[in-house]
Every structure is written in structure tokens, then in C-alpha cells.
Tab-separated table of C-alpha atoms in Angstrom:
chain	number	residue	atom	x	y	z
Q	5	MET	CA	17.959	5.766	0.813
Q	6	ASN	CA	19.431	2.248	0.686
Q	7	ASN	CA	17.183	-0.802	1.044
Q	8	SER	CA	14.140	1.442	1.326
Q	9	MET	CA	10.532	1.661	0.200
Q	10	LEU	CA	7.781	4.261	0.121
Q	11	ILE	CA	4.265	2.811	0.443
Q	12	MET	CA	1.534	5.169	-0.726
Q	13	CYS	CA	-1.989	4.413	0.486
Q	14	ARG	CA	-5.180	6.367	-0.216
Q	15	GLY	CA	-5.942	8.389	2.924
Q	16	ASN	CA	-6.039	12.187	3.031
Q	17	SER	CA	-2.521	12.373	4.486
Q	18	LEU	CA	-1.434	11.662	0.915
Q	19	SER	CA	-1.973	15.407	0.414
Q	20	ARG	CA	1.210	15.884	2.465
Q	21	VAL	CA	3.356	14.054	-0.094
Q	22	GLN	CA	5.462	17.166	-0.744
Q	23	GLU	CA	6.814	16.799	2.798
Q	24	ILE	CA	8.735	13.781	1.530
Q	25	ASN	CA	12.079	15.087	0.353
Q	26	GLN	CA	14.166	11.985	-0.207
Q	27	LYS	CA	14.324	9.194	-2.753
Q	28	TYR	CA	13.560	5.539	-2.121
Q	29	GLU	CA	14.738	2.390	-3.846
Q	30	GLN	CA	11.179	1.218	-4.409
Q	31	TYR	CA	7.720	2.773	-4.504
Q	32	GLY	CA	4.419	0.980	-3.992
Q	33	ILE	CA	0.950	2.362	-4.690
Q	34	ILE	CA	-2.171	0.797	-3.186
Q	35	ASN	CA	-5.303	-0.101	-5.157
Q	36	GLU	CA	-7.154	2.680	-7.041
Q	37	TRP	CA	-4.617	5.309	-8.090
Q	38	LYS	CA	-5.788	6.464	-11.508
Q	39	ASP	CA	-6.689	10.017	-10.406
Q	40	GLN	CA	-3.507	10.510	-8.413
Q	41	LEU	CA	-1.306	9.456	-11.324
Q	42	GLU	CA	-2.849	12.183	-13.476
Q	43	GLN	CA	-1.622	14.879	-11.056
Q	44	GLU	CA	1.642	16.708	-11.687
Q	45	THR	CA	2.715	16.292	-8.053
Q	46	PHE	CA	2.780	12.524	-8.419
Q	47	LYS	CA	4.203	12.595	-11.928
Q	48	GLU	CA	7.183	14.558	-10.592
Q	49	LEU	CA	7.608	12.171	-7.670
Q	50	LEU	CA	7.085	8.819	-9.357
Q	51	ILE	CA	7.906	8.832	-13.074
Q	52	GLY	CA	11.245	7.155	-13.604
Q	53	LYS	CA	11.160	5.412	-10.221
Q	54	ASN	CA	11.094	1.698	-9.436
Q	55	MET	CA	7.348	1.218	-8.966
Q	56	MET	CA	4.936	-1.585	-8.163
Q	57	HIS	CA	1.156	-1.658	-7.744
Q	58	TYR	CA	-0.589	-3.530	-4.910
Q	59	VAL	CA	-3.967	-4.784	-6.131
Q	60	ASN	CA	-6.871	-6.308	-4.196
Q	61	ARG	CA	-9.650	-8.514	-5.579
Q	62	ASP	CA	-11.627	-5.608	-7.085
Q	63	ALA	CA	-10.995	-5.216	-10.831
Q	64	ARG	CA	-11.945	-1.543	-10.610
Q	65	VAL	CA	-8.584	-0.742	-9.014
Q	66	ILE	CA	-6.659	-1.882	-12.095
Q	67	LEU	CA	-5.050	1.099	-13.818
Q	68	PRO	CA	-5.399	1.927	-17.504
Q	69	LYS	CA	-2.652	0.319	-19.563
Q	70	TYR	CA	-1.214	3.721	-20.533
Q	71	GLN	CA	-0.497	4.514	-16.873
Q	72	TYR	CA	1.369	1.250	-16.330
Q	73	ASP	CA	3.426	2.185	-19.387
Q	74	GLU	CA	3.866	5.881	-18.517
Q	75	TYR	CA	5.118	5.092	-15.020
Q	76	ASN	CA	6.953	1.946	-16.100
Q	77	ILE	CA	5.301	0.004	-13.277
Q	78	LYS	CA	7.220	-3.259	-13.056
Q	79	TYR	CA	4.469	-5.517	-11.772
Q	80	CYS	CA	1.285	-5.829	-9.741
Q	81	GLN	CA	1.426	-7.531	-6.370
Q	82	LEU	CA	-1.847	-9.354	-5.753
Q	83	ASN	CA	-3.135	-9.971	-2.230
Q	84	VAL	CA	-3.683	-13.708	-2.734
Q	85	LEU	CA	-1.580	-16.794	-2.119
Q	86	GLU	CA	-0.461	-19.067	-4.958
Q	87	PRO	CA	-3.474	-21.455	-5.086
Q	88	GLU	CA	-5.961	-18.582	-5.513
Q	89	TYR	CA	-3.518	-16.696	-7.729
Q	90	ASN	CA	-3.466	-19.538	-10.243
Q	91	ARG	CA	-7.186	-19.073	-10.925
Q	92	SER	CA	-7.443	-15.338	-10.201
Q	93	PRO	CA	-9.552	-13.306	-12.671
Q	94	ILE	CA	-7.573	-10.197	-11.639
Q	95	ARG	CA	-4.370	-11.922	-12.680
Q	96	GLN	CA	-5.947	-12.879	-16.018
Q	97	VAL	CA	-7.066	-9.326	-16.776
Q	98	LEU	CA	-3.619	-7.939	-15.993
Q	99	ASN	CA	-1.796	-10.648	-17.918
Q	100	ASN	CA	-4.021	-10.020	-20.946
Q	101	SER	CA	-2.746	-6.424	-20.882
Q	102	GLY	CA	0.857	-7.572	-20.640
Q	103	ILE	CA	1.195	-6.612	-16.957
Q	104	GLU	CA	3.312	-8.925	-14.816
Q	105	THR	CA	1.815	-10.135	-11.521
Q	106	GLU	CA	3.016	-11.857	-8.366
Q	107	PHE	CA	1.265	-13.779	-5.583
Q	108	MET	CA	1.942	-13.254	-1.871
Q	109	CYS	CA	4.971	-15.098	-0.565
Q	110	GLU	CA	4.222	-17.898	1.898
Q	111	ASP	CA	6.238	-16.152	4.626
Q	112	LEU	CA	3.396	-13.638	4.941
Q	113	VAL	CA	0.968	-16.250	6.245
Q	114	LYS	CA	2.355	-16.404	9.775
Q	115	TYR	CA	1.903	-12.633	10.101
Q	116	SER	CA	-1.653	-12.609	8.756
Q	117	SER	CA	-4.620	-11.792	10.957
Q	118	ASN	CA	-6.409	-15.079	10.295
Q	119	GLY	CA	-3.450	-17.407	9.753
Q	120	ARG	CA	-4.498	-17.898	6.120
Q	121	GLY	CA	-3.132	-14.781	4.439
Q	122	GLY	CA	-5.765	-12.227	5.411
Q	123	PHE	CA	-4.902	-8.661	6.473
Q	124	PRO	CA	-6.950	-5.720	7.802
Q	125	SER	CA	-6.385	-3.798	4.556
Q	126	THR	CA	-4.319	-3.908	1.378
Q	127	GLY	CA	-2.165	-1.096	2.790
Q	128	VAL	CA	-1.357	-3.186	5.849
Q	129	MET	CA	-0.561	-6.159	3.623
Q	130	ALA	CA	1.832	-3.947	1.650
Q	131	LEU	CA	3.558	-2.871	4.854
Q	132	VAL	CA	4.099	-6.484	5.904
Q	133	HIS	CA	5.081	-7.513	2.369
Q	134	SER	CA	7.745	-4.795	2.148
Q	135	VAL	CA	9.497	-6.161	5.217
Q	136	VAL	CA	8.843	-9.907	5.065
Q	137	CYS	CA	9.081	-10.538	1.315
Q	138	LEU	CA	11.090	-7.600	-0.043
Q	139	LYS	CA	13.393	-7.443	3.019
Q	140	LYS	CA	13.319	-3.642	3.228
Q	141	LYS	CA	15.039	-2.096	6.235
Q	142	ASN	CA	13.713	1.452	5.809
Q	143	VAL	CA	9.977	1.726	5.168
Q	144	CYS	CA	7.969	4.925	4.861
Q	145	VAL	CA	4.159	4.880	4.693
Q	146	ILE	CA	1.951	7.794	3.667
Q	147	GLY	CA	-1.831	7.814	3.273
Q	148	MET	CA	-2.513	5.194	5.959
Q	149	ASP	CA	-4.907	7.145	8.192
Q	150	PHE	CA	-6.548	4.148	9.866
Q	151	PHE	CA	-9.918	5.373	8.566
Q	152	GLU	CA	-9.770	8.426	10.840
Q	153	ASP	CA	-9.657	10.888	7.936
Q	154	ASP	CA	-11.281	11.069	4.498
Q	155	TYR	CA	-9.899	9.523	1.344
Q	156	TYR	CA	-7.517	11.662	-0.663
Q	157	THR	CA	-9.667	11.108	-3.759
Q	158	HIS	CA	-12.690	8.849	-3.224
Q	159	HIS	CA	-14.030	5.535	-1.972
Q	160	THR	CA	-13.794	2.997	-4.812
Q	161	ASN	CA	-17.366	1.733	-4.472
Q	162	LEU	CA	-19.239	4.883	-3.473
Q	163	GLY	CA	-17.269	7.664	-5.160
Q	164	VAL	CA	-17.226	9.824	-2.021
Q	165	LYS	CA	-14.295	10.980	0.086
Q	166	GLU	CA	-15.948	10.244	3.410
Q	167	VAL	CA	-14.873	7.105	5.259
Q	168	GLN	CA	-17.784	4.758	5.917
Q	169	GLU	CA	-18.860	3.456	9.316
Q	170	TYR	CA	-17.921	-0.134	8.513
Q	171	GLN	CA	-14.385	1.042	7.713
Q	172	LYS	CA	-14.049	2.981	10.957
Q	173	LYS	CA	-14.718	-0.263	12.817
Q	174	LYS	CA	-11.597	-1.750	11.222
Q	175	ASN	CA	-9.583	0.378	13.661
Q	176	ILE	CA	-10.466	-2.119	16.386
Q	177	ASN	CA	-8.116	-4.604	14.746
Q	178	MET	CA	-6.005	-2.471	12.426
Q	179	LYS	CA	-3.994	-0.406	14.911
Q	180	PRO	CA	-3.169	-3.327	17.249
Q	181	PHE	CA	-2.231	-5.448	14.241
Q	182	VAL	CA	0.167	-2.836	12.855
Q	183	THR	CA	1.619	-2.085	16.295
Q	184	ASN	CA	2.290	-5.764	16.926
Q	185	PHE	CA	3.984	-6.157	13.542
Q	186	LEU	CA	6.205	-3.136	14.198
Q	187	LYS	CA	7.208	-4.576	17.573
Q	188	GLN	CA	8.242	-7.803	15.870
Q	189	ASN	CA	10.542	-5.977	13.446
Q	190	LYS	CA	12.720	-3.714	15.551
Q	191	GLU	CA	15.580	-3.986	13.062
Q	192	VAL	CA	13.522	-2.013	10.513
Q	193	ASN	CA	13.160	1.776	10.566
Q	194	PHE	CA	9.573	2.923	9.961
Q	195	VAL	CA	8.191	6.387	9.200
Q	196	PHE	CA	4.441	7.121	9.001
Q	197	TYR	CA	2.950	10.281	7.536
Q	198	THR	CA	-0.558	9.908	8.904
Q	199	ASN	CA	-3.599	12.033	9.712
Q	200	SER	CA	-4.560	9.749	12.555
Q	201	SER	CA	-3.962	9.275	16.262
Q	202	PHE	CA	-1.768	6.246	15.582
Q	203	ASP	CA	1.428	6.312	17.649
Q	204	PRO	CA	2.857	3.029	18.953
Q	205	LYS	CA	5.621	4.949	20.785
Q	206	LEU	CA	8.443	2.733	19.594
Q	207	ASP	CA	12.032	3.901	19.180
Q	208	HIS	CA	12.326	2.574	15.618
Q	209	VAL	CA	9.026	4.170	14.491
Q	210	GLU	CA	8.652	7.851	13.620
Q	211	ILE	CA	5.210	9.437	13.340
Q	212	ARG	CA	4.818	12.640	11.323
């Protein structure tokens, strides 16, 4: 699909990835994806594609170097603006491994939840980034379950699939934030594969 992107988060709806039967110009994976990239399903889908990795401030989400090489991941998109990026330890670790990195474009700031570049989650940041910075007109998101279903693999800190109570509370801000962003970008076609009750009921948004 022209001018398109598939954003792959970490919720249990990721198990429905075989429902996706078309190719995208760009693919983005969110945070800890080591286990997924060892699975044949994702090897078949992603090897040879134009891939990027969205990375938060937790060094544990950095992939092993062999996976960046195997999947030919072009670069890591950090969730920090340029001033923090310049002194970021995450950036240093990745650069030491020969992995290219980028900081968030300034255009994201006006869409952020705090007016300083903050977002409800890295997945939400990736959604906004795909439209505002990468100028994609067709965006598909899978694995964003708004903390209403378990993780596909596990919580990075706790190693369990179950969503924690503090994460469930993010729904208070997360759904309205995403809905508002979608309303502001009616020229973009969005598709969500989600195991959640999220449905903004907008003509340019399809929920599956």
C-alpha cells in the first residue's frame, strides 16, 4: 500500500497478525520485541521489509545486535526531543553497536499530552510520529489494546503477561488522546486491530 505504515505494539491482539494480508511501505515495532522476532510468523512478515524500532528510555528494550542485522532494521526512533537525545544513554548504547538513532521531530510537541513531548505510551507516540513526522496517509496499528488485554509476550519489568493496575488507569487519558488525534487527521486512513473496546466511530477509522 502506498504511503503506508504498520505499527506493531505489544498487546495480545498481536496474536492476530496473520489477519494482515497486505504489504506496507514501512513497519515499526515498539519497545521489547526480542521474543517476537524469534518466531517464524514474524520472520515471514518482517524480514526484508523497511523496518524501524521505537525505543523508550528503558535499555532493556534494546534488541540484540544480531536481530537488528537479521531484520535489517534501519534505525531506532527514540522518544526524546533533541536536547535530551544529545545526552541520552540509550542513544550511546545503540550508537556503540552501530545502530542509527533519531530524536523526535519538533512538530510532535504540539500534539503531546503535556506540551513538552510526552505521550501516554510509546505506541501512541509512534502513531503520532507516523503521521506528523513520516507523513503517512495509511496507518495500521496492531497490538494497541489500551491495557484492556494481556501482553502478547510479557511485561518488560515484571515478566508476566498480565496488565498491571497502574497501566489500566492510563485508559483515562489514552483513549481520549488517541481519539482526539484521529479527529485532527481526517485525511489519513487508520486501521486498528485491537482487543479492546476502543471505537471512536469515525469514518476514516476502521476497527477490527
